[in-house]
mmCIF file of C-alpha atoms in Angstrom:
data_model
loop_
_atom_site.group_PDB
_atom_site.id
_atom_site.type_symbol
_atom_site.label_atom_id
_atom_site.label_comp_id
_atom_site.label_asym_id
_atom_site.label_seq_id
_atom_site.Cartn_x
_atom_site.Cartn_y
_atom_site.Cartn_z
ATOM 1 C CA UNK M 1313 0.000 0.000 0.000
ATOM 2 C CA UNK M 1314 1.529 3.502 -0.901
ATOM 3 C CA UNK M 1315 2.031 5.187 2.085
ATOM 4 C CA UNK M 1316 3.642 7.930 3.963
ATOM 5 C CA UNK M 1317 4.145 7.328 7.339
ATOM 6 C CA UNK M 1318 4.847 10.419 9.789
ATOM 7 C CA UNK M 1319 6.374 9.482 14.147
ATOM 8 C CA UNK M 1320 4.655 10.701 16.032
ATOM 9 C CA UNK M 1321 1.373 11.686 15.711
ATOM 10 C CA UNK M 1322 0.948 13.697 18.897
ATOM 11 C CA UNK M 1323 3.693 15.128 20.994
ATOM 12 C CA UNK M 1324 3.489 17.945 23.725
ATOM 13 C CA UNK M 1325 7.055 19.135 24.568
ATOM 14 C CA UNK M 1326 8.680 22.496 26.072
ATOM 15 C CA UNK M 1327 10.901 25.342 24.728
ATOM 16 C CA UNK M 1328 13.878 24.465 23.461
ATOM 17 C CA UNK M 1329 13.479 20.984 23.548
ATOM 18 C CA UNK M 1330 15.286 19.483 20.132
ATOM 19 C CA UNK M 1331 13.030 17.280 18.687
ATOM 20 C CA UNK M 1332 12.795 15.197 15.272
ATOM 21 C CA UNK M 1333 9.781 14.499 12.935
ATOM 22 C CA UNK M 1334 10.345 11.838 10.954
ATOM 23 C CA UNK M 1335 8.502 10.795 7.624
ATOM 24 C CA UNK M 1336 9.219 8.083 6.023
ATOM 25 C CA UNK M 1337 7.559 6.991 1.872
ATOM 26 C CA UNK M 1338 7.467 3.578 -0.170
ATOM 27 C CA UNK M 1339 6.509 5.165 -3.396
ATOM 28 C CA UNK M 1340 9.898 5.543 -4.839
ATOM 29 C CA UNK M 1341 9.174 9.677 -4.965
ATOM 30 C CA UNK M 1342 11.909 12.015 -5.526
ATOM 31 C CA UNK M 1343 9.787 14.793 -4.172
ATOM 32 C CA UNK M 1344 8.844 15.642 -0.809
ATOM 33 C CA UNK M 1345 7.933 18.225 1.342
ATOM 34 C CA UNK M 1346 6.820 19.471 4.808
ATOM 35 C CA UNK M 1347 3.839 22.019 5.751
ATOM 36 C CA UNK M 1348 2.015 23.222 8.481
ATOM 37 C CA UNK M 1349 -1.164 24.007 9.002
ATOM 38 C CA UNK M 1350 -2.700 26.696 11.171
ATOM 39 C CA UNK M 1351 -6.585 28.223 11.142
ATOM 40 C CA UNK M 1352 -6.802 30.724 8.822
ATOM 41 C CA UNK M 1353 -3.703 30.474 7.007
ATOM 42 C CA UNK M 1354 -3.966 27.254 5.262
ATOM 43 C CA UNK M 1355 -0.993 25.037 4.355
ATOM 44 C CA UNK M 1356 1.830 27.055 4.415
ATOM 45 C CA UNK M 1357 4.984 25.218 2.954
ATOM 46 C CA UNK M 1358 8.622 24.677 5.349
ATOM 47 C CA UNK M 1359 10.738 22.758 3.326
ATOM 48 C CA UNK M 1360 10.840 20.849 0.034
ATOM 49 C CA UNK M 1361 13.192 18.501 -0.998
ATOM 50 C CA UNK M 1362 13.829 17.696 -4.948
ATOM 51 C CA UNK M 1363 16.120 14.274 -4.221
ATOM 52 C CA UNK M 1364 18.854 12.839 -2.414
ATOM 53 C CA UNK M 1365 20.843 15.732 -0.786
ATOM 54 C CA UNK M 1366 18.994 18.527 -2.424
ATOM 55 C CA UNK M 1367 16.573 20.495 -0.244
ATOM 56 C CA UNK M 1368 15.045 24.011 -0.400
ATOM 57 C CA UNK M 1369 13.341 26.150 1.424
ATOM 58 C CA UNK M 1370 9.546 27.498 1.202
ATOM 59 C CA UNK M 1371 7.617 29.658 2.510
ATOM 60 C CA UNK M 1372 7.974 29.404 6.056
ATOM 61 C CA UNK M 1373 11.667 27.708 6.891
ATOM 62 C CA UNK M 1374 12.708 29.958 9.783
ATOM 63 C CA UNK M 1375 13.355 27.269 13.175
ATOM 64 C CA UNK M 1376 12.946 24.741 10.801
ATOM 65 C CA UNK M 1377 15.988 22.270 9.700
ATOM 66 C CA UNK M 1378 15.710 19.192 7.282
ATOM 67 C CA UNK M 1379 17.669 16.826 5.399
ATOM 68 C CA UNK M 1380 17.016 14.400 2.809
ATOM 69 C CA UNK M 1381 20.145 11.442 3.202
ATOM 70 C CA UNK M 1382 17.695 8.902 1.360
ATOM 71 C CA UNK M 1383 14.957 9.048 -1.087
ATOM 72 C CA UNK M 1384 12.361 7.571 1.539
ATOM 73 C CA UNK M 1385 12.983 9.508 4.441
ATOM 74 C CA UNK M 1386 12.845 13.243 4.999
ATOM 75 C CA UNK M 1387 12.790 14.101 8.867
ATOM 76 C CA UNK M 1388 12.072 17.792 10.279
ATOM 77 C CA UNK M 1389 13.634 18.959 12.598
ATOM 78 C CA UNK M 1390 13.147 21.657 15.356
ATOM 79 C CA UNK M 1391 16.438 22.401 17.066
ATOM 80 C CA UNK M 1392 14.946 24.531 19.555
ATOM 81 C CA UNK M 1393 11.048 24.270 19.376
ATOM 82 C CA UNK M 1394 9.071 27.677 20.439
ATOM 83 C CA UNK M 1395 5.548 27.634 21.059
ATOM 84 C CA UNK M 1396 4.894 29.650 17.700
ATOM 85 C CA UNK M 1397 5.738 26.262 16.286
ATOM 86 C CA UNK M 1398 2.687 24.761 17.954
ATOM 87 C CA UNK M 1399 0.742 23.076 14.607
ATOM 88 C CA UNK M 1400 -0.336 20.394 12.690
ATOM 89 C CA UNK M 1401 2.444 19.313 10.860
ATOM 90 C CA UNK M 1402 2.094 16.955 7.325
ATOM 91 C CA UNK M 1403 4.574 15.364 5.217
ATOM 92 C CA UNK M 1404 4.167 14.749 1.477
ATOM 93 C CA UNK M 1405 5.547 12.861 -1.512
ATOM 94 C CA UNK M 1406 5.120 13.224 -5.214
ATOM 95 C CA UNK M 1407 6.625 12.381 -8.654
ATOM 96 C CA UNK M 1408 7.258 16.003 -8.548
ATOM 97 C CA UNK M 1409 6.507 19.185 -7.080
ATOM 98 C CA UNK M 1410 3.697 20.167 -9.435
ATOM 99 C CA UNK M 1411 2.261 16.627 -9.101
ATOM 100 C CA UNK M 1412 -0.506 15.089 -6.855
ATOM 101 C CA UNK M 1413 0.878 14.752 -3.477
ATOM 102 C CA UNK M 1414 0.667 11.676 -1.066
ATOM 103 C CA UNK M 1415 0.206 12.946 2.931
ATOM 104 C CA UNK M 1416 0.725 11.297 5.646
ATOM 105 C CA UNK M 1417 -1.661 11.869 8.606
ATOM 106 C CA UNK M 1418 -0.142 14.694 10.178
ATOM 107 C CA UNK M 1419 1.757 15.035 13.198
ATOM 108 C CA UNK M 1420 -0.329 17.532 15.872
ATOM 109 C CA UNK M 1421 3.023 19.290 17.476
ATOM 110 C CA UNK M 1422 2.119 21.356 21.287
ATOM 111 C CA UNK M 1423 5.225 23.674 22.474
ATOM 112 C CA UNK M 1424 4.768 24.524 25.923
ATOM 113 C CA UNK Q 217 1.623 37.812 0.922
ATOM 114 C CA UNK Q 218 -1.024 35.368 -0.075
ATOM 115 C CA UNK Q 219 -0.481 34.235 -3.482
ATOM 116 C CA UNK Q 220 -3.092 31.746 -3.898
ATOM 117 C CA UNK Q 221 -6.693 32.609 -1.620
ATOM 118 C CA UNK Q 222 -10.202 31.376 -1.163
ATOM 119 C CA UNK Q 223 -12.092 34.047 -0.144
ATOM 120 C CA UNK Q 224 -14.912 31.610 1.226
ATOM 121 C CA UNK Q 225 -13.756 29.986 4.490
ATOM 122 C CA UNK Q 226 -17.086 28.206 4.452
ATOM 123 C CA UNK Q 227 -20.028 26.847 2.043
ATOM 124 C CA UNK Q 228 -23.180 25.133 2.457
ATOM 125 C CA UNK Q 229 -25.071 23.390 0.015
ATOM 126 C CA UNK Q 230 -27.981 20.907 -0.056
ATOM 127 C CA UNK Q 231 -27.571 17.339 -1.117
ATOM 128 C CA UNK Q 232 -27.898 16.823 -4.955
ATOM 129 C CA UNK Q 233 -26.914 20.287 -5.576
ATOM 130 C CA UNK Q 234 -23.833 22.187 -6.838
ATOM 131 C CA UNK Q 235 -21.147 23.378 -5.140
ATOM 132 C CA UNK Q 236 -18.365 25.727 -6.384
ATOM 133 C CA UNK Q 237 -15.601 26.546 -4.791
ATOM 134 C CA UNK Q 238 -13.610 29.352 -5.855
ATOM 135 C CA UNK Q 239 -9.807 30.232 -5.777
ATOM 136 C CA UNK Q 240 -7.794 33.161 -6.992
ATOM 137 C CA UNK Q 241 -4.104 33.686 -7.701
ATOM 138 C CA UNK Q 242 -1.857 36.491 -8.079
ATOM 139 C CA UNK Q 243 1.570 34.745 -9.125
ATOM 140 C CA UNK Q 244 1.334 34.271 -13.047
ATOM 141 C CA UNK Q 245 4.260 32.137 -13.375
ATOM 142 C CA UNK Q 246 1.883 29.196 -11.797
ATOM 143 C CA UNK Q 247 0.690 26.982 -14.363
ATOM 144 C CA UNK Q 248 -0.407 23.897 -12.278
ATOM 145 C CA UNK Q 249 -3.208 23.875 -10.378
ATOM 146 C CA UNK Q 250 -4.510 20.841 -7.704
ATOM 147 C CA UNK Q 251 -6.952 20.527 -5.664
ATOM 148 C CA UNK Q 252 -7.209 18.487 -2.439
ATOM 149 C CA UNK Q 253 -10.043 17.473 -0.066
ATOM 150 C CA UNK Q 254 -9.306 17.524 3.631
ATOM 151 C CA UNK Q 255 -11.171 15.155 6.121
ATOM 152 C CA UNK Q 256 -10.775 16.157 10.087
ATOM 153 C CA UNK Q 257 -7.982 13.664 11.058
ATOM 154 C CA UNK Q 258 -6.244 12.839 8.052
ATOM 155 C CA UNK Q 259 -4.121 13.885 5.223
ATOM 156 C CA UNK Q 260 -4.892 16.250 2.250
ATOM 157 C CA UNK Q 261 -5.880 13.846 -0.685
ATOM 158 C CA UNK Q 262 -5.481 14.411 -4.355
ATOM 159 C CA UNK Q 263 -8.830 15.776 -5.771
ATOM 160 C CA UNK Q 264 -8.286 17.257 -9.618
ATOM 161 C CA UNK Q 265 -5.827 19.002 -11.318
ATOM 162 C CA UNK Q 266 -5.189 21.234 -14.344
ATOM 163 C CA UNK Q 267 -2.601 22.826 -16.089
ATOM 164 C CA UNK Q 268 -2.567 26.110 -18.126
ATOM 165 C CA UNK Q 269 -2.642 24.863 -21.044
ATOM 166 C CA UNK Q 270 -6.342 23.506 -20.551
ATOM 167 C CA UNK Q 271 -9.412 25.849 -19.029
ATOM 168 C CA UNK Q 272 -11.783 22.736 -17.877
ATOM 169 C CA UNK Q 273 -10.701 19.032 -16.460
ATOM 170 C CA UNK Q 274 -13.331 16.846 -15.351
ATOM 171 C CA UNK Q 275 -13.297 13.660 -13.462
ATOM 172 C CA UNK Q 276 -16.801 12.546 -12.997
ATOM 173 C CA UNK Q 277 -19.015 14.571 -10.157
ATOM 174 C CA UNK Q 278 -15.248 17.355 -10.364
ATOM 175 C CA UNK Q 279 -14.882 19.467 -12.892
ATOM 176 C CA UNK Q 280 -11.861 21.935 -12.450
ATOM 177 C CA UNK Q 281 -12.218 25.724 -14.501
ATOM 178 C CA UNK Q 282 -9.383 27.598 -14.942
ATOM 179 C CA UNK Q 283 -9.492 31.476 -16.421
ATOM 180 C CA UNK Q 284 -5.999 32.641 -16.544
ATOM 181 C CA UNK Q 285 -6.779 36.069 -17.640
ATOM 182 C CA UNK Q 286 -8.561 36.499 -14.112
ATOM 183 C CA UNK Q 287 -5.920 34.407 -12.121
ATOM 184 C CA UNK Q 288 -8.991 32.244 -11.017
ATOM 185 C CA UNK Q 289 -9.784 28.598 -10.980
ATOM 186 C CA UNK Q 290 -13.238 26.962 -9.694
ATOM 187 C CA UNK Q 291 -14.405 23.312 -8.489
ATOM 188 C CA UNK Q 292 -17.379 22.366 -9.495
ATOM 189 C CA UNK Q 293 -19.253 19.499 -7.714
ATOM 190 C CA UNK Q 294 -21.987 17.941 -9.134
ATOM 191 C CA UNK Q 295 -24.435 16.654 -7.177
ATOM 192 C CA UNK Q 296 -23.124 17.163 -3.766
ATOM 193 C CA UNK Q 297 -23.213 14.511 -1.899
ATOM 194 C CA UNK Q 298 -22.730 14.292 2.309
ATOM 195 C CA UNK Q 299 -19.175 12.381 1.952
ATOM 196 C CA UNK Q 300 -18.621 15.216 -0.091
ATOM 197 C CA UNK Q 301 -18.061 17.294 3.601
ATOM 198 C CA UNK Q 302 -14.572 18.329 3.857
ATOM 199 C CA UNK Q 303 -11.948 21.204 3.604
ATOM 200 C CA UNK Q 304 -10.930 21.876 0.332
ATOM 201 C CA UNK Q 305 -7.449 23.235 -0.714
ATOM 202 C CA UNK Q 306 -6.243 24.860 -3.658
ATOM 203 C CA UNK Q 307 -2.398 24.522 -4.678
ATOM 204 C CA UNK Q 308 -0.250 26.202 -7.307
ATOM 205 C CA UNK Q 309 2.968 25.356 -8.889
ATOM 206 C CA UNK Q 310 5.543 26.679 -11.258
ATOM 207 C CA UNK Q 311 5.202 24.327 -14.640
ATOM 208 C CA UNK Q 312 8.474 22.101 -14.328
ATOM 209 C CA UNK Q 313 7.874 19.750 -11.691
ATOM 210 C CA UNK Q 314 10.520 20.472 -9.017
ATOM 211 C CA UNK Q 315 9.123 23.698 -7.556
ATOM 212 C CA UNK Q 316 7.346 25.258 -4.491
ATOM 213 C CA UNK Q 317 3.907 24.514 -4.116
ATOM 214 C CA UNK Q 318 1.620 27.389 -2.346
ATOM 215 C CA UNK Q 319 -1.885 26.251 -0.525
ATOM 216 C CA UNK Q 320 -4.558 28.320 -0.652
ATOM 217 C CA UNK Q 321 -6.425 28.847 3.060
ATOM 218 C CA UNK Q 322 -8.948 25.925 2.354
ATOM 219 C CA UNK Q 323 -12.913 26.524 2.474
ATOM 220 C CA UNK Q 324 -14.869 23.969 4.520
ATOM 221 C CA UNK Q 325 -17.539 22.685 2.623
ATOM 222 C CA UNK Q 326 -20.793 20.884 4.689
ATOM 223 C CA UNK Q 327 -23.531 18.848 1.878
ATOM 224 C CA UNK Q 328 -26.786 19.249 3.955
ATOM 225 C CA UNK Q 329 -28.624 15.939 3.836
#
């Protein structure tokens, strides 16, 4: 089944906190990509990654680091986590950036 | 800066009706457009898509419009049905495949039984 998987769901942490995101995708898809989402402002993109060591950033990178070591797996993560990074976080996969995306279920993210 | 909006956070429609929901761009380099359907709990899933090249796409109850000279694209659904209840999400691309994509804010859409 074509799939991508985001760890974990849920997590409630405090400031400054490091903390990893991982997503993982059995499709075989060069391109992937994190967002978050927040009422009223949609899906706003963090990070997108083209392939294999070659990552870029979108429209919201700042406190945001990635890296893409693998084609399947493209973790996020927050080196020092503030609570204006409290979201619902969702990994994606395509063929290509313009291309129908795959998301996983979203990772809810709470920054005490 | 919002490059890609829907103006309508929320629509209501009865069963067996249309619904339309509208988006509007500002960026004319995009020349992909998606949309995706949003269920409370879950991923955004692939809906319909269109490039510029086209104005209309249709994929059985979807139909996608797209008038570039007004920067606007529409989603037609016809007839609504209940499962049809979701946030939906416009996206926009540069033609070329390995580009940003930009969301629109989504517009929640209930199909009164």
């Amino acid at each position: 089944e074509a799939q991508v998987t985001q760890n974990p769901r849920y997590l409630i942490t405090v400031t400054g906190k490091k903390l990893t995101v991982t997503c993982s995708q059995n499709m075989n898809h060069e391109y992937m990509s994190w967002y978050r989402q927040d009422p009223g402002l949609g899906l706003r993109q963090i990070y997108y990654s083209m392939n294999v060591e070659v990552t870029d950033k979108g429209d919201v990178p700042e406190g945001y680091k990635v890296s893409r070591k693998e084609k399947r797996n493209f973790p996020l993560i927050l080196e020092s986590p503030s609570p204006n990074q409290t979201s619902l976080y969702f990994c994606a996969s395509s063929l290509g950036g313009g291309q129908p995306q795959h998301f996983g279920d979203g990772t809810r993210l709470s920054i005490l | 800066d919002q490059q890609v909006k829907q103006n309508s956070p929320s629509l209501s429609v009865q069963e067996g009706r249309i619904s339309i929901l509208n988006c509007d761009y500002t960026n004319s380099m995009f020349d992909y457009f998606l949309w995706y359907k949003k269920y409370p709990a879950e991923g955004p899933t692939f809906l319909i898509s269109i490039s510029s090249i086209k104005d209309k796409n249709e994929d059985g109850r979807f139909t996608v419009f797209l008038n570039k000279s007004a920067k606007h694209l529409s989603l037609h659904i016809v007839p609504s049905q209940p499962g049809d209840s979701a946030v939906y999400f416009c996206a926009a691309s540069e033609y070329g495949g390995y580009q940003k994509v930009t969301f629109g804010t989504g517009t929640k859409l209930q199909v009164i039984p």
